[in-house]
Coordinates of N, CA, C and O in Angstrom, one line a residue:
X1 N -6.4 44.8 24.2 CA -7.4 44.1 23.6 C -7.0 42.7 23.2 O -6.0 42.5 22.6
X2 N -7.7 41.6 23.6 CA -7.3 40.2 23.4 C -7.4 40.0 21.9 O -8.3 40.5 21.2
X3 N -6.5 39.2 21.4 CA -6.5 38.8 20.0 C -7.4 37.5 19.8 O -7.4 36.7 20.6
X4 N -8.0 37.5 18.7 CA -8.8 36.3 18.3 C -7.9 35.3 17.6 O -7.1 35.6 16.8
X5 N -8.1 34.0 18.1 CA -7.3 33.0 17.4 C -7.8 32.8 16.0 O -9.0 32.8 15.7
X6 N -6.9 32.6 15.1 CA -7.2 32.4 13.7 C -7.7 31.0 13.6 O -7.2 30.1 14.2
X7 N -8.7 30.8 12.7 CA -9.2 29.5 12.5 C -8.9 29.1 11.1 O -8.9 29.9 10.2
X8 N -8.6 27.9 10.9 CA -8.2 27.4 9.6 C -9.4 26.7 9.0 O -10.2 26.0 9.6
X9 N -9.6 27.0 7.7 CA -10.8 26.4 7.0 C -10.4 25.0 6.4 O -11.3 24.3 6.0
X10 N -9.1 24.6 6.4 CA -8.8 23.3 5.9 C -9.1 22.3 6.9 O -8.8 22.4 8.1
X11 N -9.7 21.2 6.5 CA -10.0 20.1 7.4 C -8.8 19.4 8.0 O -7.8 19.3 7.3
X12 N -8.8 19.0 9.2 CA -7.7 18.3 9.8 C -7.9 16.8 9.5 O -8.9 16.2 9.7
X13 N -6.9 16.2 8.8 CA -7.0 14.8 8.5 C -7.0 14.0 9.7 O -6.3 14.2 10.7
X14 N -7.9 13.0 9.7 CA -7.9 12.1 10.8 C -6.7 11.2 10.8 O -6.3 10.7 9.8
X15 N -6.1 11.0 12.0 CA -4.9 10.2 12.2 C -5.3 8.8 12.7 O -6.4 8.6 13.2
X16 N -4.3 7.9 12.5 CA -4.6 6.6 13.1 C -4.9 6.8 14.6 O -4.4 7.7 15.3
X17 N -5.7 5.9 15.1 CA -6.3 6.2 16.4 C -5.9 5.1 17.5 O -6.5 5.1 18.6
X18 N -5.0 4.3 17.2 CA -4.6 3.3 18.2 C -3.2 2.7 18.1 O -2.6 2.9 17.0
X19 N -2.7 2.1 19.2 CA -1.4 1.5 19.1 C -1.6 0.1 19.8 O -2.2 -0.1 20.8
X20 N -0.9 -0.9 19.2 CA -0.8 -2.2 19.8 C 0.7 -2.3 20.2 O 1.6 -1.9 19.5
X21 N 0.9 -2.7 21.4 CA 2.2 -2.8 22.0 C 2.5 -4.2 22.4 O 1.7 -4.8 23.2
X22 N 3.5 -4.9 21.9 CA 4.0 -6.2 22.3 C 5.3 -6.0 22.9 O 6.2 -5.5 22.3
X23 N 5.4 -6.5 24.1 CA 6.7 -6.3 24.9 C 7.3 -7.6 25.3 O 6.6 -8.6 25.7
X24 N 8.6 -7.7 25.1 CA 9.3 -8.9 25.6 C 9.2 -10.2 24.8 O 9.3 -11.3 25.3
X25 N 9.0 -10.1 23.5 CA 8.9 -11.3 22.6 C 10.3 -11.8 22.5 O 11.3 -11.1 22.1
X26 N 10.5 -13.0 23.0 CA 11.9 -13.6 23.0 C 11.9 -14.8 22.0 O 11.0 -15.6 21.9
X27 N 13.0 -14.8 21.2 CA 13.2 -15.8 20.2 C 14.7 -16.0 20.0 O 15.5 -15.1 20.2
X28 N 15.0 -17.2 19.5 CA 16.4 -17.6 19.2 C 16.6 -17.5 17.7 O 15.8 -18.0 16.9
X29 N 17.6 -16.7 17.3 CA 17.9 -16.5 15.9 C 19.3 -16.4 15.5 O 20.2 -16.4 16.4
X30 N 19.6 -16.3 14.2 CA 20.9 -16.3 13.7 C 21.2 -14.9 12.9 O 21.5 -14.9 11.8
X31 N 21.0 -13.8 13.6 CA 21.2 -12.5 13.1 C 22.4 -11.8 13.7 O 22.8 -12.1 14.9
X32 N 23.0 -10.9 13.0 CA 24.1 -10.1 13.6 C 25.1 -9.8 12.5 O 25.1 -10.3 11.4
X33 N 26.0 -8.9 12.9 CA 27.0 -8.4 12.0 C 28.2 -9.3 11.9 O 29.0 -9.4 11.0
X34 N 28.5 -10.0 13.0 CA 29.6 -10.9 13.1 C 29.3 -12.3 12.6 O 28.2 -12.8 12.8
X35 N 30.2 -12.9 11.8 CA 29.9 -14.3 11.3 C 29.6 -15.3 12.4 O 28.7 -16.1 12.2
X36 N 30.2 -15.2 13.6 CA 29.9 -16.1 14.7 C 28.4 -15.9 15.2 O 27.8 -16.9 15.5
X37 N 27.9 -14.7 15.1 CA 26.5 -14.5 15.5 C 25.5 -15.2 14.6 O 24.5 -15.8 15.0
X38 N 25.9 -15.2 13.3 CA 25.0 -15.8 12.3 C 25.2 -17.3 12.3 O 24.3 -18.1 11.8
X39 N 26.3 -17.8 12.8 CA 26.6 -19.3 12.9 C 26.1 -19.9 14.1 O 25.4 -20.9 14.1
X40 N 26.4 -19.3 15.3 CA 26.0 -19.9 16.6 C 24.6 -19.5 17.0 O 24.0 -20.2 17.8
X41 N 24.1 -18.3 16.6 CA 22.8 -17.9 17.1 C 22.9 -17.3 18.4 O 23.9 -17.4 19.2
X42 N 21.7 -16.6 18.8 CA 21.6 -16.0 20.1 C 20.2 -15.7 20.4 O 19.3 -15.7 19.5
X43 N 19.9 -15.3 21.6 CA 18.5 -15.0 22.0 C 18.3 -13.5 21.8 O 19.1 -12.7 22.2
X44 N 17.2 -13.2 21.2 CA 16.8 -11.8 20.9 C 15.5 -11.5 21.7 O 14.7 -12.4 21.8
X45 N 15.3 -10.3 22.1 CA 14.1 -9.8 22.7 C 13.6 -8.6 21.9 O 14.4 -7.7 21.7
X46 N 12.4 -8.7 21.5 CA 11.8 -7.6 20.7 C 10.6 -7.0 21.3 O 9.8 -7.7 22.0
X47 N 10.5 -5.7 21.2 CA 9.3 -4.9 21.6 C 8.8 -4.2 20.3 O 9.6 -3.7 19.6
X48 N 7.5 -4.3 20.1 CA 6.9 -3.6 19.0 C 5.8 -2.6 19.4 O 5.0 -2.9 20.3
X49 N 5.8 -1.5 18.9 CA 4.7 -0.5 19.0 C 4.2 -0.2 17.7 O 4.9 0.4 16.8
X50 N 3.0 -0.6 17.4 CA 2.4 -0.6 16.1 C 1.2 0.4 16.1 O 0.3 0.2 16.9
X51 N 1.3 1.5 15.3 CA 0.2 2.4 15.2 C -0.7 2.0 14.1 O -0.3 1.7 13.0
X52 N -2.0 1.9 14.4 CA -3.0 1.5 13.5 C -4.1 2.4 13.4 O -4.4 3.2 14.3
X53 N -4.9 2.4 12.3 CA -6.1 3.1 12.2 C -7.3 2.2 12.7 O -7.6 1.2 12.0
X54 N -7.9 2.6 13.8 CA -8.9 1.7 14.3 C -10.3 2.2 14.0 O -11.3 1.7 14.5
X55 N -10.4 3.2 13.1 CA -11.8 3.7 12.8 C -12.7 2.7 12.3 O -13.9 2.6 12.7
X56 N -12.3 1.8 11.4 CA -13.2 0.8 10.8 C -13.6 -0.2 11.9 O -14.8 -0.5 12.0
X57 N -12.7 -0.7 12.6 CA -13.0 -1.6 13.7 C -13.9 -1.0 14.8 O -14.8 -1.7 15.3
X58 N -13.7 0.2 15.1 CA -14.6 0.9 16.0 C -16.0 1.1 15.5 O -16.9 0.9 16.3
X59 N -16.1 1.3 14.2 CA -17.4 1.5 13.6 C -18.2 0.1 13.5 O -19.4 0.1 13.7
X60 N -17.5 -1.0 13.2 CA -18.1 -2.2 13.0 C -18.1 -3.1 14.3 O -18.9 -4.1 14.3
X61 N -17.2 -2.8 15.2 CA -17.1 -3.6 16.4 C -16.7 -5.1 16.1 O -17.1 -6.0 16.7
X62 N -15.8 -5.2 15.0 CA -15.4 -6.5 14.6 C -13.8 -6.6 14.6 O -13.2 -5.7 14.0
X63 N -13.3 -7.6 15.3 CA -11.9 -7.7 15.4 C -11.2 -8.0 14.0 O -10.1 -7.6 13.8
X64 N -12.0 -8.5 13.1 CA -11.5 -8.8 11.8 C -11.2 -7.5 11.0 O -10.5 -7.6 10.0
X65 N -11.7 -6.4 11.5 CA -11.4 -5.1 10.8 C -10.2 -4.4 11.3 O -10.0 -3.2 11.1
X66 N -9.4 -5.1 12.1 CA -8.1 -4.5 12.6 C -7.1 -5.6 12.5 O -7.3 -6.7 12.0
X67 N -5.9 -5.3 13.0 CA -4.8 -6.3 13.1 C -4.7 -6.9 14.5 O -5.0 -6.2 15.4
X68 N -4.5 -8.2 14.6 CA -4.5 -8.8 15.9 C -3.1 -8.9 16.5 O -2.1 -9.0 15.8
X69 N -3.0 -9.0 17.8 CA -1.7 -9.3 18.5 C -1.1 -10.6 18.0 O 0.1 -10.6 17.7
X70 N -1.9 -11.7 17.9 CA -1.2 -12.9 17.4 C -0.6 -12.8 16.0 O 0.4 -13.4 15.8
X71 N -1.2 -12.1 15.2 CA -0.6 -11.9 13.8 C 0.7 -11.1 13.9 O 1.6 -11.5 13.2
X72 N 0.7 -10.1 14.7 CA 2.0 -9.3 14.8 C 3.0 -10.2 15.4 O 4.2 -10.2 15.0
X73 N 2.7 -11.0 16.5 CA 3.7 -11.8 17.1 C 4.2 -12.9 16.2 O 5.4 -13.2 16.1
X74 N 3.3 -13.5 15.4 CA 3.7 -14.5 14.4 C 4.7 -13.9 13.4 O 5.7 -14.5 13.0
X75 N 4.4 -12.7 12.9 CA 5.2 -12.1 11.9 C 6.6 -11.8 12.5 O 7.6 -12.1 11.9
X76 N 6.6 -11.2 13.7 CA 7.9 -10.9 14.3 C 8.7 -12.2 14.6 O 9.9 -12.3 14.4
X77 N 8.0 -13.2 15.1 CA 8.7 -14.5 15.4 C 9.3 -15.1 14.2 O 10.4 -15.7 14.2
X78 N 8.6 -15.1 13.0 CA 9.1 -15.7 11.8 C 10.4 -15.0 11.4 O 11.3 -15.7 10.9
X79 N 10.5 -13.7 11.6 CA 11.7 -13.0 11.2 C 12.8 -13.3 12.2 O 13.9 -13.6 11.8
X80 N 12.5 -13.2 13.5 CA 13.5 -13.5 14.5 C 14.1 -14.9 14.5 O 15.3 -15.1 14.7
X81 N 13.2 -15.9 14.2 CA 13.6 -17.3 14.2 C 14.0 -17.8 12.8 O 14.5 -18.9 12.7
X82 N 13.8 -17.0 11.8 CA 14.0 -17.4 10.4 C 15.4 -17.1 10.0 O 16.4 -16.9 10.7
X83 N 15.6 -17.0 8.6 CA 16.8 -16.8 8.0 C 17.4 -15.4 8.4 O 16.6 -14.5 8.8
X84 N 18.7 -15.3 8.5 CA 19.3 -14.0 8.9 C 18.6 -12.8 8.1 O 18.5 -12.9 6.9
X85 N 18.2 -11.8 8.8 CA 17.6 -10.6 8.2 C 18.0 -9.4 9.0 O 18.5 -9.5 10.1
X86 N 17.8 -8.3 8.5 CA 18.2 -7.0 9.1 C 17.0 -6.2 9.6 O 17.1 -5.4 10.5
X87 N 15.9 -6.3 8.9 CA 14.8 -5.3 9.2 C 13.5 -5.9 9.5 O 12.6 -6.2 8.7
X88 N 13.3 -6.1 10.8 CA 12.0 -6.6 11.3 C 10.9 -5.6 11.0 O 9.8 -6.1 10.7
X89 N 11.1 -4.4 11.0 CA 10.1 -3.4 10.8 C 9.5 -3.5 9.4 O 8.3 -3.2 9.2
X90 N 10.3 -3.9 8.4 CA 9.8 -4.0 7.0 C 8.7 -5.1 7.0 O 7.7 -4.9 6.3
X91 N 8.9 -6.2 7.7 CA 7.9 -7.3 7.7 C 6.6 -6.8 8.3 O 5.5 -7.1 7.9
X92 N 6.7 -6.0 9.4 CA 5.5 -5.5 10.1 C 4.8 -4.6 9.2 O 3.5 -4.6 9.2
X93 N 5.5 -3.7 8.5 CA 4.8 -2.7 7.7 C 4.2 -3.3 6.4 O 3.4 -2.6 5.8
X94 N 4.4 -4.5 6.1 CA 3.7 -5.2 5.0 C 2.2 -5.4 5.3 O 1.4 -5.6 4.4
X95 N 1.8 -5.3 6.6 CA 0.4 -5.5 6.9 C -0.3 -4.1 6.6 O 0.1 -3.1 7.2
X96 N -1.3 -4.1 5.8 CA -1.9 -2.8 5.3 C -2.5 -2.0 6.5 O -2.6 -0.8 6.3
X97 N -2.9 -2.6 7.6 CA -3.5 -1.9 8.7 C -2.5 -1.0 9.4 O -2.8 -0.1 10.2
X98 N -1.2 -1.3 9.3 CA -0.1 -0.7 10.1 C 0.2 0.6 9.4 O 0.5 0.7 8.2
X99 N 0.2 1.7 10.2 CA 0.5 3.1 9.8 C 2.0 3.5 10.1 O 2.6 4.2 9.5
X100 N 2.4 2.9 11.3 CA 3.8 3.2 11.7 C 4.2 2.1 12.7 O 3.3 1.5 13.4
X101 N 5.5 1.8 12.8 CA 6.0 0.8 13.7 C 7.3 1.3 14.4 O 8.1 1.9 13.7
X102 N 7.4 1.1 15.6 CA 8.6 1.2 16.4 C 9.0 -0.2 16.8 O 8.2 -0.9 17.5
X103 N 10.2 -0.6 16.5 CA 10.8 -1.9 16.8 C 12.0 -1.7 17.7 O 12.9 -0.9 17.3
X104 N 12.0 -2.4 18.8 CA 13.2 -2.4 19.7 C 13.7 -3.9 19.8 O 12.9 -4.7 20.2
X105 N 14.9 -4.1 19.3 CA 15.5 -5.5 19.4 C 16.7 -5.4 20.3 O 17.6 -4.6 20.1
X106 N 16.7 -6.3 21.3 CA 17.8 -6.4 22.2 C 18.5 -7.7 22.1 O 17.9 -8.8 21.8
X107 N 19.8 -7.8 22.4 CA 20.6 -9.0 22.5 C 21.6 -8.8 23.6 O 22.0 -7.6 23.9
X108 N 22.1 -9.9 24.1 CA 23.2 -9.8 25.1 C 24.5 -9.8 24.3 O 24.9 -10.8 23.7
X109 N 25.3 -8.7 24.4 CA 26.6 -8.6 23.7 C 27.6 -9.4 24.5 O 27.5 -9.5 25.7
X110 N 28.7 -9.9 23.8 CA 29.7 -10.6 24.6 C 30.7 -9.5 25.1 O 31.9 -9.6 24.9
X111 N 30.2 -8.6 25.9 CA 31.0 -7.5 26.5 C 30.8 -7.5 28.0 O 29.7 -7.6 28.4
X112 N 31.9 -7.4 28.7 CA 31.7 -7.3 30.2 C 31.0 -6.0 30.6 O 31.1 -5.0 29.9
X113 N 30.3 -6.0 31.6 CA 29.6 -4.8 32.2 C 28.5 -4.2 31.3 O 28.3 -3.0 31.4
X114 N 28.0 -5.0 30.4 CA 26.9 -4.5 29.6 C 25.8 -5.6 29.5 O 26.1 -6.7 29.0
X115 N 24.6 -5.4 30.0 CA 23.6 -6.4 30.0 C 22.9 -6.6 28.7 O 22.6 -7.7 28.4
X116 N 22.8 -5.6 27.9 CA 22.1 -5.7 26.6 C 22.5 -4.6 25.6 O 22.9 -3.5 26.1
X117 N 22.4 -5.0 24.4 CA 22.5 -4.0 23.3 C 21.2 -3.9 22.6 O 20.6 -4.9 22.3
X118 N 20.6 -2.7 22.5 CA 19.3 -2.5 21.9 C 19.4 -1.6 20.7 O 20.0 -0.5 20.8
X119 N 18.7 -1.9 19.7 CA 18.5 -1.0 18.5 C 17.0 -0.7 18.5 O 16.2 -1.5 18.7
X120 N 16.7 0.6 18.2 CA 15.3 1.0 18.1 C 15.1 1.8 16.8 O 15.9 2.7 16.5
X121 N 14.1 1.4 16.0 CA 13.9 2.0 14.7 C 12.4 2.3 14.7 O 11.5 1.5 15.0
X122 N 12.0 3.5 14.2 CA 10.6 3.9 14.0 C 10.5 4.2 12.5 O 11.3 5.0 12.0
X123 N 9.5 3.6 11.9 CA 9.3 3.9 10.4 C 7.8 4.0 10.2 O 7.0 3.2 10.7
X124 N 7.4 5.0 9.4 CA 6.0 5.1 9.0 C 5.8 4.2 7.8 O 6.7 3.9 7.0
X125 N 4.5 3.8 7.5 CA 4.2 3.1 6.3 C 4.4 4.1 5.1 O 4.2 5.3 5.3
X126 N 4.8 3.6 4.0 CA 5.0 4.5 2.8 C 3.7 5.0 2.3 O 2.7 4.5 2.3

């Protein structure tokens, strides 16, 4: 006899419904663990995957009701080109529309036989 699937009476919360992905943002900055990296600077490449709730923008059909690519790019560039900092994702999460962000930052290490060093961090909004 087949079993009947149990149904839950609790409503399923609606999740954020979209992602904005920025790939290959390149900027020169003064970040790093070594004093020379912070003094001489280097080129960084960043990729952002930003999860957003698009329900309001979908309902109103207004770009103003979501976050734009240019605003995310500007925020990331300010961090990458600005004063030494460690956490690009913290700046992205300050935008209230952002529910979660994955940040990948790459740089060319001064090591033979290695093209790039990349760190990836995923953080949800608090």
